[in-house]
Amino acid sequence: MSTRFDDPQSHSRALFERARQVIPGGTSKANFHVRPHPFYLTGGQGCRVTDVDGVERLDAINNFTALIHGHAFPPLVEAVSRQLARGTAFAASTPEEVALAELLVERVPGLERIRFGNSGTEAVMMAIKAARAYTGRDRIAKFEGAYHGYYDDVQVSYSSGPDNWGPDDAPVSVPSSGGVPKHRVLETLVLPWNDADACERLITHHAAELAAVLVDPLANRMGFIPPAKGFLESLRQITRRHGILVIFDEIISFRVSYHGAQGRYGGEPDLTAFGKIIGGGFPVGATGGRAEVMEVFDPGTRGARIASGGTFSANPVSMTGGLATMRAMTPAEFDRLEMLGDRLRARVGEAFRAAGVPGQITGAGSLFRLLFTDRPLRSYRDLDLTAEGRMERLFRALLDAGVLLHTTGLGCLSTPMGDREIEQIAAATEQALSGLDRD
Ligand SMILES: Cc1ncc(COP(=O)(O)O)c(C=O)c1O
C-alpha cells in the first residue's frame, strides 16, 4: 500500500477525482490547500489521525487548533453520546448552554455576559455589530496581518504585501479576498501592531467614526507576535478617551491560559469573541463582554438593539462537547501543556540553528508557529512573506516524517501528548530542516 497521499494509485487520489466533480477543488477545507490535491482522513484517536490510505500521523494541528484534547476524548465521547440520545437541537435553550456560559464567565476576567453562535467568524461579526449598536458608530479598526474569519469588515489587510501595503505607520486597507465590497474594505481602518504612537495618531484622527478596535493579542497570521510591553494598555487608554470599544478575538488565543489571553496579557476588552476549543470539536462561536454592552443582544428589554438569528446557536451537542472539554482543562492541565510547548519551542529553535536555516519558532502555551526568518519580530511586516515555497516543502517533509501541521507552519499541542510526542515533532522538524538545506 502506498504511504503517500499524492501517489497516483492512492485512495486520496481516487477520492479527489470523485470530489472535484462535485466540490470546487475537491475540498471545502479551503484554508488547507495541499498540492497537487487534498488528502482525506478517515479517523482520529488521541493525538493521531489516519488517512484513507491507512497512514497514521501525529496530529499537531487539531482541526486548526480547535481540539485541545485531540480526537475521541473519552469524557467528551461519553457526554456527547448521552446528549445525542436526548436530542440534538431545540428551539429553546438548554441547561448545558447556561452551564457553559457560567464556566466561561467565571474564568475570563473581562466577561460578565456571553451568548453563543456557530463559528468564530460569526462570533467576530456579532461583536462588531454589538459595538456598532452600542456606540452608534459604523467603522472598525483592525491590525495589519491579523485574521478574524471571513466576514466582510475583517477580510482586510491580512495578506497584503510590500507592493500594496503603504507606509509602515499608516497601512493601506487592502482586500484579502474577492467578494468584499470596495467600500467595506475602505471602511476598515488598518493599524500597525506594536506601534503605539502610530495607533494613537490614527485612532485619534478617526475617533468620531470608530465603534471598536479589534485586537487578537496573539495573532497567528502575524506569526504569534506578542504585544510589546505597555502596548495594550496604551490602546486601552486611547480608546477609552474616545468612547471606542476594544474587542478581543480569542478564537485561537484562548488556548494560552485558564483565564484566556486577556488573563495573560491584560488589555481590558469590552467584548471578546471565542470559538474553537470552547465547542470541544463541534461548531461553535461565542461573543461576551461587559453586561452593559452585551445588553444590546437582550431580546427581553428595550436595550435589544440587535436583531439576530441562529437556528443552531447554542445547540446542546456543541454546548455539551464544550463543557466536557473545558471542565477537563484545569489550571494544572494548562500548565502542563505550556511546559510541553516551552520544551518544543526550545528544541525546535535549536534545530533551526543546528541546520543553519534562518528561522524561528514562536508561540505561547500550546500554540506554536514555524517561521522562516530569524529577525526579531515586532509586526506583520517583519515576516518573510516570500517563504511560502519553503514552508510548503517543510510541511510536506514533516508529513512524510509522520507529523501533520498546518501548511503555514502553524501547530498546536493536545492533552494526549507528552514528552514522547514533543520529541517526535522536534526530531521530525530537525530531519525536515536538514533536508531543506540540500534542496
Ligand atoms: C483568530 C481567528 N479569528 C476568527 C476565526 C474564524 O473562526 P471560524 O473558522 O470558526 O469561522 C479564526 C479561524 O481560524 C481565527 O483563527
Short mmCIF file of C-alpha atoms and ligand atoms in Angstrom, two decimals:
data_model
loop_
_atom_site.label_atom_id
_atom_site.label_comp_id
_atom_site.label_asym_id
_atom_site.label_seq_id
_atom_site.Cartn_x
_atom_site.Cartn_y
_atom_site.Cartn_z
CA MET A 1 0.00 0.00 0.00
CA SER A 2 1.24 3.48 -0.83
CA THR A 3 2.18 5.68 2.11
CA ARG A 4 1.93 8.89 0.07
CA PHE A 5 -1.39 10.58 -0.48
CA ASP A 6 -0.22 12.03 -3.83
CA ASP A 7 0.70 8.67 -5.33
CA PRO A 8 -1.48 8.25 -8.49
CA GLN A 9 -2.59 4.88 -7.06
CA SER A 10 -3.58 6.24 -3.63
CA HIS A 11 -7.12 6.27 -2.27
CA SER A 12 -6.77 10.02 -1.66
CA ARG A 13 -6.09 10.50 -5.37
CA ALA A 14 -9.17 8.43 -6.30
CA LEU A 15 -11.35 10.30 -3.81
CA PHE A 16 -10.06 13.61 -5.15
CA GLU A 17 -11.10 12.60 -8.70
CA ARG A 18 -14.63 11.97 -7.40
CA ALA A 19 -14.66 15.05 -5.17
CA ARG A 20 -13.61 17.52 -7.86
CA GLN A 21 -16.74 16.60 -9.84
CA VAL A 22 -18.93 17.94 -7.05
CA ILE A 23 -16.80 20.24 -4.83
CA PRO A 24 -14.65 23.10 -6.22
CA GLY A 25 -11.02 21.95 -5.83
CA GLY A 26 -12.25 18.71 -4.26
CA THR A 27 -12.47 20.11 -0.71
CA SER A 28 -14.46 22.51 1.43
CA LYS A 29 -11.41 22.90 3.70
CA ALA A 30 -10.09 25.71 1.52
CA ASN A 31 -7.75 27.01 4.23
CA PHE A 32 -5.77 23.78 4.00
CA HIS A 33 -4.62 23.83 0.41
CA VAL A 34 -2.26 20.95 -0.30
CA ARG A 35 -0.71 20.33 -3.71
CA PRO A 36 -1.18 18.52 -6.02
CA HIS A 37 -4.53 17.69 -4.41
CA PRO A 38 -6.09 17.46 -0.94
CA PHE A 39 -5.80 14.35 1.15
CA TYR A 40 -8.63 12.79 3.06
CA LEU A 41 -8.83 11.45 6.61
CA THR A 42 -10.97 8.64 7.96
CA GLY A 43 -10.48 8.96 11.71
CA GLY A 44 -8.55 10.11 14.73
CA GLN A 45 -7.75 8.70 18.13
CA GLY A 46 -5.98 10.72 20.80
CA CYS A 47 -3.24 12.72 19.10
CA ARG A 48 -3.10 10.62 15.91
CA VAL A 49 -5.12 10.71 12.67
CA THR A 50 -5.37 8.15 9.88
CA ASP A 51 -5.81 8.94 6.19
CA VAL A 52 -7.81 6.98 3.61
CA ASP A 53 -4.64 5.08 2.66
CA GLY A 54 -4.22 3.86 6.22
CA VAL A 55 -1.27 6.15 7.02
CA GLU A 56 -1.21 7.31 10.63
CA ARG A 57 0.31 10.65 11.59
CA LEU A 58 0.75 12.70 14.73
CA ASP A 59 -1.89 15.43 14.57
CA ALA A 60 -0.21 18.68 15.56
CA ILE A 61 -2.86 20.94 14.05
CA ASN A 62 -6.00 19.55 15.75
CA ASN A 63 -8.53 20.94 13.28
CA PHE A 64 -6.93 24.37 13.17
CA THR A 65 -6.35 24.43 16.97
CA ALA A 66 -9.99 23.59 17.82
CA LEU A 67 -9.34 20.24 19.55
CA ILE A 68 -7.41 20.69 22.78
CA HIS A 69 -7.93 17.04 23.83
CA GLY A 70 -7.22 15.59 20.39
CA HIS A 71 -9.67 13.06 18.98
CA ALA A 72 -12.31 10.90 20.65
CA PHE A 73 -11.53 12.23 24.16
CA PRO A 74 -13.38 9.66 26.32
CA PRO A 75 -15.25 12.10 28.67
CA LEU A 76 -16.42 14.03 25.61
CA VAL A 77 -17.50 10.92 23.69
CA GLU A 78 -19.46 9.77 26.71
CA ALA A 79 -21.17 13.12 27.41
CA VAL A 80 -22.00 13.85 23.77
CA SER A 81 -23.27 10.29 23.13
CA ARG A 82 -25.70 10.71 26.03
CA GLN A 83 -26.78 14.08 24.63
CA LEU A 84 -27.29 12.65 21.12
CA ALA A 85 -29.82 10.22 22.54
CA ARG A 86 -31.62 13.04 24.40
CA GLY A 87 -31.90 15.42 21.45
CA THR A 88 -29.57 17.45 19.27
CA ALA A 89 -31.29 20.78 18.66
CA PHE A 90 -34.27 22.57 20.15
CA ALA A 91 -35.98 25.90 19.61
CA ALA A 92 -35.33 26.78 23.26
CA SER A 93 -32.19 26.96 25.37
CA THR A 94 -30.85 24.06 27.45
CA PRO A 95 -29.14 23.77 30.85
CA GLU A 96 -25.86 22.98 29.05
CA GLU A 97 -25.88 26.45 27.43
CA VAL A 98 -26.25 28.07 30.84
CA ALA A 99 -23.53 25.89 32.37
CA LEU A 100 -21.01 26.66 29.61
CA ALA A 101 -21.78 30.38 29.88
CA GLU A 102 -21.22 30.21 33.67
CA LEU A 103 -17.92 28.38 33.23
CA LEU A 104 -16.57 30.98 30.80
CA VAL A 105 -17.80 33.99 32.78
CA GLU A 106 -16.18 32.55 35.88
CA ARG A 107 -12.81 32.02 34.15
CA VAL A 108 -12.35 35.12 31.99
CA PRO A 109 -11.71 38.40 33.84
CA GLY A 110 -13.46 40.72 31.35
CA LEU A 111 -16.58 38.63 30.92
CA GLU A 112 -19.94 39.33 32.56
CA ARG A 113 -22.34 38.10 29.86
CA ILE A 114 -21.90 35.76 26.88
CA ARG A 115 -24.03 34.35 24.06
CA PHE A 116 -23.36 31.57 21.60
CA GLY A 117 -23.28 31.20 17.82
CA ASN A 118 -21.90 28.66 15.38
CA SER A 119 -18.43 29.77 14.29
CA GLY A 120 -15.59 32.13 15.07
CA THR A 121 -16.49 34.22 12.05
CA GLU A 122 -19.98 34.66 13.46
CA ALA A 123 -18.59 35.49 16.93
CA VAL A 124 -16.47 38.33 15.48
CA MET A 125 -19.43 39.53 13.39
CA MET A 126 -21.66 39.62 16.50
CA ALA A 127 -19.03 41.55 18.44
CA ILE A 128 -18.71 44.13 15.66
CA LYS A 129 -22.49 44.53 15.43
CA ALA A 130 -22.68 44.90 19.21
CA ALA A 131 -20.02 47.61 19.16
CA ARG A 132 -21.87 49.44 16.40
CA ALA A 133 -25.23 49.19 18.15
CA TYR A 134 -23.74 50.31 21.46
CA THR A 135 -21.70 53.28 20.18
CA GLY A 136 -23.89 54.36 17.25
CA ARG A 137 -20.74 54.47 15.08
CA ASP A 138 -20.00 52.38 11.97
CA ARG A 139 -16.29 51.88 11.41
CA ILE A 140 -13.92 49.42 13.00
CA ALA A 141 -10.13 49.27 13.17
CA LYS A 142 -8.07 46.09 12.96
CA PHE A 143 -4.37 45.25 12.83
CA GLU A 144 -2.42 44.54 9.68
CA GLY A 145 -1.69 40.82 9.32
CA ALA A 146 -4.45 39.65 11.69
CA TYR A 147 -7.06 37.14 10.50
CA HIS A 148 -10.52 37.26 12.09
CA GLY A 149 -12.61 34.95 9.88
CA TYR A 150 -14.39 35.66 6.64
CA TYR A 151 -16.82 38.45 7.48
CA ASP A 152 -16.56 41.40 5.04
CA ASP A 153 -15.27 44.02 7.50
CA VAL A 154 -12.33 41.89 8.60
CA GLN A 155 -11.16 40.35 5.32
CA VAL A 156 -8.86 43.31 5.05
CA SER A 157 -5.04 43.52 5.08
CA TYR A 158 -4.16 40.11 6.48
CA SER A 159 -2.33 39.13 3.30
CA SER A 160 -1.12 42.49 1.99
CA GLY A 161 2.49 42.86 0.85
CA PRO A 162 5.14 45.49 0.09
CA ASP A 163 3.59 46.29 -3.32
CA ASN A 164 0.27 47.44 -1.80
CA TRP A 165 0.58 47.91 1.97
CA GLY A 166 1.64 51.60 2.02
CA PRO A 167 3.59 53.37 4.80
CA ASP A 168 4.69 51.50 7.94
CA ASP A 169 2.89 53.89 10.24
CA ALA A 170 -0.31 54.24 8.14
CA PRO A 171 -1.10 50.87 6.49
CA VAL A 172 -3.39 50.91 3.47
CA SER A 173 -6.68 48.94 3.68
CA VAL A 174 -6.25 46.12 1.17
CA PRO A 175 -8.84 43.41 0.39
CA SER A 176 -7.65 39.92 1.42
CA SER A 177 -10.40 38.15 -0.52
CA GLY A 178 -12.56 38.54 -3.57
CA GLY A 179 -16.21 39.30 -2.91
CA VAL A 180 -15.67 42.04 -0.33
CA PRO A 181 -17.30 45.31 -1.47
CA LYS A 182 -14.69 48.02 -2.03
CA HIS A 183 -16.45 50.47 0.27
CA ARG A 184 -16.36 47.90 3.11
CA VAL A 185 -12.59 47.49 2.65
CA LEU A 186 -12.09 51.25 2.87
CA GLU A 187 -14.37 51.49 5.92
CA THR A 188 -11.97 49.30 7.91
CA LEU A 189 -9.08 51.25 9.40
CA VAL A 190 -5.83 49.26 9.44
CA LEU A 191 -3.36 49.73 12.31
CA PRO A 192 0.31 48.68 12.70
CA TRP A 193 0.84 46.16 15.54
CA ASN A 194 3.06 47.28 18.43
CA ASP A 195 3.37 50.86 17.16
CA ALA A 196 1.65 52.79 19.95
CA ASP A 197 2.40 56.25 18.52
CA ALA A 198 1.01 55.44 15.07
CA CYS A 199 -2.07 53.80 16.64
CA GLU A 200 -2.70 56.85 18.80
CA ARG A 201 -2.44 59.16 15.80
CA LEU A 202 -4.66 57.04 13.52
CA ILE A 203 -7.30 56.28 16.16
CA THR A 204 -7.47 59.90 17.30
CA HIS A 205 -7.84 61.10 13.72
CA HIS A 206 -10.78 58.73 13.00
CA ALA A 207 -12.21 58.63 16.55
CA ALA A 208 -15.62 60.12 15.77
CA GLU A 209 -16.41 57.28 13.32
CA LEU A 210 -14.86 54.35 15.17
CA ALA A 211 -17.07 51.86 17.03
CA ALA A 212 -14.28 49.46 18.01
CA VAL A 213 -10.69 48.36 17.69
CA LEU A 214 -10.43 44.63 17.05
CA VAL A 215 -7.39 43.02 18.66
CA ASP A 216 -6.02 39.49 18.60
CA PRO A 217 -3.44 39.65 21.37
CA LEU A 218 -1.55 36.73 19.84
CA ALA A 219 -2.38 36.72 16.14
CA ASN A 220 -1.49 33.52 14.29
CA ARG A 221 -1.25 35.02 10.79
CA MET A 222 1.12 37.60 12.17
CA GLY A 223 3.36 34.83 13.50
CA PHE A 224 2.18 34.95 17.13
CA ILE A 225 3.99 38.22 17.86
CA PRO A 226 3.02 39.10 21.44
CA PRO A 227 2.02 42.63 22.43
CA ALA A 228 5.04 44.78 23.35
CA LYS A 229 5.22 45.95 26.95
CA GLY A 230 2.61 48.68 27.52
CA PHE A 231 1.09 48.39 24.02
CA LEU A 232 -2.34 47.03 25.05
CA GLU A 233 -2.51 49.48 27.95
CA SER A 234 -1.80 52.36 25.59
CA LEU A 235 -4.54 51.14 23.20
CA ARG A 236 -6.96 50.91 26.09
CA GLN A 237 -6.20 54.47 27.17
CA ILE A 238 -6.67 55.97 23.71
CA THR A 239 -9.88 54.04 23.02
CA ARG A 240 -11.35 54.90 26.43
CA ARG A 241 -10.58 58.56 25.85
CA HIS A 242 -12.71 58.50 22.69
CA GLY A 243 -15.52 56.13 23.74
CA ILE A 244 -14.30 53.42 21.35
CA LEU A 245 -14.75 49.77 22.38
CA VAL A 246 -11.97 47.19 22.40
CA ILE A 247 -12.88 43.74 21.04
CA PHE A 248 -10.51 40.84 21.67
CA ASP A 249 -10.50 37.95 19.23
CA GLU A 250 -9.55 34.98 21.41
CA ILE A 251 -10.73 32.36 18.96
CA ILE A 252 -7.26 30.82 18.85
CA SER A 253 -5.50 32.66 21.66
CA PHE A 254 -7.94 31.45 24.35
CA ARG A 255 -5.69 28.37 24.40
CA VAL A 256 -2.90 30.27 26.15
CA SER A 257 -4.23 30.14 29.71
CA TYR A 258 -7.03 29.12 32.05
CA HIS A 259 -8.09 32.80 32.11
CA GLY A 260 -7.63 33.26 28.37
CA ALA A 261 -5.37 35.68 26.53
CA GLN A 262 -6.75 38.64 28.49
CA GLY A 263 -5.82 36.83 31.69
CA ARG A 264 -2.28 36.56 30.39
CA TYR A 265 -1.74 39.83 28.53
CA GLY A 266 -4.32 42.19 30.10
CA GLY A 267 -5.90 44.75 27.78
CA GLU A 268 -9.33 45.01 29.47
CA PRO A 269 -11.51 44.38 26.40
CA ASP A 270 -15.17 45.41 26.39
CA LEU A 271 -16.06 42.44 24.20
CA THR A 272 -14.41 39.12 23.39
CA ALA A 273 -15.02 36.66 20.55
CA PHE A 274 -14.48 32.95 21.26
CA GLY A 275 -14.65 29.79 19.15
CA LYS A 276 -12.66 26.61 18.52
CA ILE A 277 -11.82 24.87 21.86
CA ILE A 278 -14.94 26.04 23.71
CA GLY A 279 -17.08 23.75 21.50
CA GLY A 280 -14.97 20.65 22.11
CA GLY A 281 -14.66 20.00 18.37
CA PHE A 282 -18.25 20.87 17.44
CA PRO A 283 -19.27 24.04 15.58
CA VAL A 284 -19.24 26.99 17.94
CA GLY A 285 -18.66 30.68 18.39
CA ALA A 286 -19.42 32.99 21.29
CA THR A 287 -19.44 36.71 21.97
CA GLY A 288 -19.12 38.02 25.50
CA GLY A 289 -18.19 41.09 27.44
CA ARG A 290 -19.35 43.77 29.82
CA ALA A 291 -23.01 43.43 30.82
CA GLU A 292 -23.82 47.00 29.80
CA VAL A 293 -22.57 46.42 26.24
CA MET A 294 -23.95 42.89 25.89
CA GLU A 295 -27.41 44.23 26.73
CA VAL A 296 -27.77 45.13 23.04
CA PHE A 297 -28.48 41.42 22.49
CA ASP A 298 -31.12 41.05 25.23
CA PRO A 299 -34.36 40.16 23.41
CA GLY A 300 -36.42 40.95 26.51
CA THR A 301 -35.58 44.60 27.10
CA ARG A 302 -35.79 47.88 25.27
CA GLY A 303 -31.99 47.61 25.05
CA ALA A 304 -32.26 44.84 22.43
CA ARG A 305 -30.85 46.76 19.55
CA ILE A 306 -29.63 43.81 17.52
CA ALA A 307 -31.90 41.53 15.54
CA SER A 308 -30.11 38.19 15.39
CA GLY A 309 -30.89 34.66 14.38
CA GLY A 310 -29.06 31.35 14.56
CA THR A 311 -31.03 28.13 14.07
CA PHE A 312 -28.21 26.03 15.53
CA SER A 313 -26.88 28.58 18.03
CA ALA A 314 -26.15 27.04 21.45
CA ASN A 315 -27.24 23.60 20.24
CA PRO A 316 -26.88 21.11 23.09
CA VAL A 317 -24.32 18.95 21.26
CA SER A 318 -21.80 21.81 20.94
CA MET A 319 -22.59 23.01 24.47
CA THR A 320 -22.16 19.51 25.97
CA GLY A 321 -18.95 18.97 24.00
CA GLY A 322 -17.67 22.35 25.14
CA LEU A 323 -18.48 21.66 28.78
CA ALA A 324 -16.78 18.24 28.81
CA THR A 325 -13.75 19.80 27.14
CA MET A 326 -13.40 22.91 29.26
CA ARG A 327 -14.08 21.18 32.58
CA ALA A 328 -11.11 18.91 31.87
CA MET A 329 -8.93 21.95 31.15
CA THR A 330 -7.89 22.67 34.71
CA PRO A 331 -5.15 25.19 35.55
CA ALA A 332 -2.78 22.22 36.01
CA GLU A 333 -3.58 20.93 32.51
CA PHE A 334 -2.93 24.38 31.00
CA ASP A 335 0.40 24.46 32.90
CA ARG A 336 1.38 21.01 31.64
CA LEU A 337 0.63 21.96 28.02
CA GLU A 338 2.60 25.17 28.43
CA MET A 339 5.58 23.24 29.79
CA LEU A 340 5.44 20.89 26.79
CA GLY A 341 5.10 23.90 24.48
CA ASP A 342 8.16 25.57 26.03
CA ARG A 343 10.16 22.38 25.63
CA LEU A 344 9.13 22.09 21.98
CA ARG A 345 9.97 25.73 21.28
CA ALA A 346 13.43 25.27 22.83
CA ARG A 347 14.11 22.04 20.88
CA VAL A 348 12.92 23.40 17.52
CA GLY A 349 14.74 26.71 17.98
CA GLU A 350 17.90 24.65 18.45
CA ALA A 351 17.04 22.60 15.31
CA PHE A 352 16.88 25.77 13.17
CA ARG A 353 20.31 26.83 14.48
CA ALA A 354 21.82 23.36 14.03
CA ALA A 355 20.54 23.11 10.43
CA GLY A 356 21.86 26.60 9.65
CA VAL A 357 18.40 27.58 8.34
CA PRO A 358 17.36 31.15 9.18
CA GLY A 359 14.13 30.72 11.07
CA GLN A 360 12.44 30.51 14.42
CA ILE A 361 9.56 29.00 16.34
CA THR A 362 7.13 31.38 18.04
CA GLY A 363 4.00 30.92 20.14
CA ALA A 364 2.87 30.56 23.73
CA GLY A 365 1.20 27.86 25.79
CA SER A 366 0.12 25.03 23.49
CA LEU A 367 0.42 27.16 20.32
CA PHE A 368 3.44 27.31 18.05
CA ARG A 369 4.38 28.57 14.64
CA LEU A 370 7.40 27.80 12.44
CA LEU A 371 8.72 30.85 10.57
CA PHE A 372 11.46 31.33 8.02
CA THR A 373 13.03 34.45 9.42
CA ASP A 374 15.42 34.86 12.32
CA ARG A 375 14.75 38.59 12.57
CA PRO A 376 13.27 39.85 15.86
CA LEU A 377 9.55 40.24 15.22
CA ARG A 378 7.63 43.38 16.10
CA SER A 379 4.85 43.42 13.50
CA TYR A 380 3.47 41.68 10.39
CA ARG A 381 5.98 43.49 8.16
CA ASP A 382 8.88 41.66 9.83
CA LEU A 383 7.72 38.28 8.48
CA ASP A 384 9.35 36.81 5.40
CA LEU A 385 6.39 36.84 3.01
CA THR A 386 8.46 35.22 0.25
CA ALA A 387 8.89 31.99 2.24
CA GLU A 388 5.70 30.27 1.06
CA GLY A 389 7.52 27.79 -1.18
CA ARG A 390 9.99 26.84 1.56
CA MET A 391 7.13 26.43 4.05
CA GLU A 392 5.30 24.14 1.64
CA ARG A 393 8.42 21.95 1.35
CA LEU A 394 8.80 21.88 5.12
CA PHE A 395 5.12 20.95 5.54
CA ARG A 396 5.50 18.06 3.10
CA ALA A 397 8.74 16.85 4.67
CA LEU A 398 7.02 16.83 8.08
CA LEU A 399 4.08 14.95 6.59
CA ASP A 400 6.50 12.32 5.26
CA ALA A 401 8.08 12.15 8.72
CA GLY A 402 4.63 11.43 10.19
CA VAL A 403 3.68 14.85 11.59
CA LEU A 404 0.70 16.89 10.45
CA LEU A 405 0.93 20.68 10.87
CA HIS A 406 -0.90 23.45 9.07
CA THR A 407 0.50 24.31 5.64
CA THR A 408 1.53 27.71 7.04
CA GLY A 409 3.69 26.24 9.82
CA LEU A 410 1.02 26.69 12.50
CA GLY A 411 0.81 23.89 15.05
CA CYS A 412 -0.63 23.17 18.47
CA LEU A 413 -0.43 20.55 21.18
CA SER A 414 -3.22 18.50 22.68
CA THR A 415 -3.60 16.90 26.12
CA PRO A 416 -3.00 13.29 24.95
CA MET A 417 0.55 14.42 24.07
CA GLY A 418 3.53 14.04 26.36
CA ASP A 419 7.33 14.05 26.16
CA ARG A 420 7.36 11.33 23.50
CA GLU A 421 5.23 13.40 21.10
CA ILE A 422 7.27 16.55 21.72
CA GLU A 423 10.37 14.55 20.87
CA GLN A 424 8.66 13.22 17.71
CA ILE A 425 7.71 16.70 16.46
CA ALA A 426 11.18 18.08 17.29
CA ALA A 427 13.01 15.18 15.64
CA ALA A 428 10.79 15.37 12.53
CA THR A 429 11.41 19.13 12.27
CA GLU A 430 15.16 18.59 12.68
CA GLN A 431 15.11 15.99 9.92
CA ALA A 432 12.91 18.13 7.65
CA LEU A 433 15.07 21.23 8.12
CA SER A 434 18.31 19.42 7.36
CA GLY A 435 16.66 18.02 4.19
CA LEU A 436 15.64 21.53 3.14
CA ASP A 437 19.25 22.64 3.07
CA ARG A 438 20.07 20.16 0.35
CA ASP A 439 17.21 21.32 -1.92
C1 LIG B 1 -8.14 34.42 15.18
C2 LIG B 1 -9.31 33.87 14.43
N1 LIG B 1 -10.46 34.55 14.39
C3 LIG B 1 -11.56 34.08 13.75
C4 LIG B 1 -11.52 32.87 13.08
C5 LIG B 1 -12.74 32.35 12.38
O1 LIG B 1 -13.24 31.24 13.02
P1 LIG B 1 -14.11 30.14 12.22
O2 LIG B 1 -13.18 29.45 11.27
O3 LIG B 1 -14.65 29.24 13.28
O4 LIG B 1 -15.18 30.90 11.50
C6 LIG B 1 -10.35 32.13 13.08
C7 LIG B 1 -10.26 30.85 12.36
O5 LIG B 1 -9.24 30.25 12.19
C8 LIG B 1 -9.21 32.64 13.76
O6 LIG B 1 -8.06 31.97 13.77
#
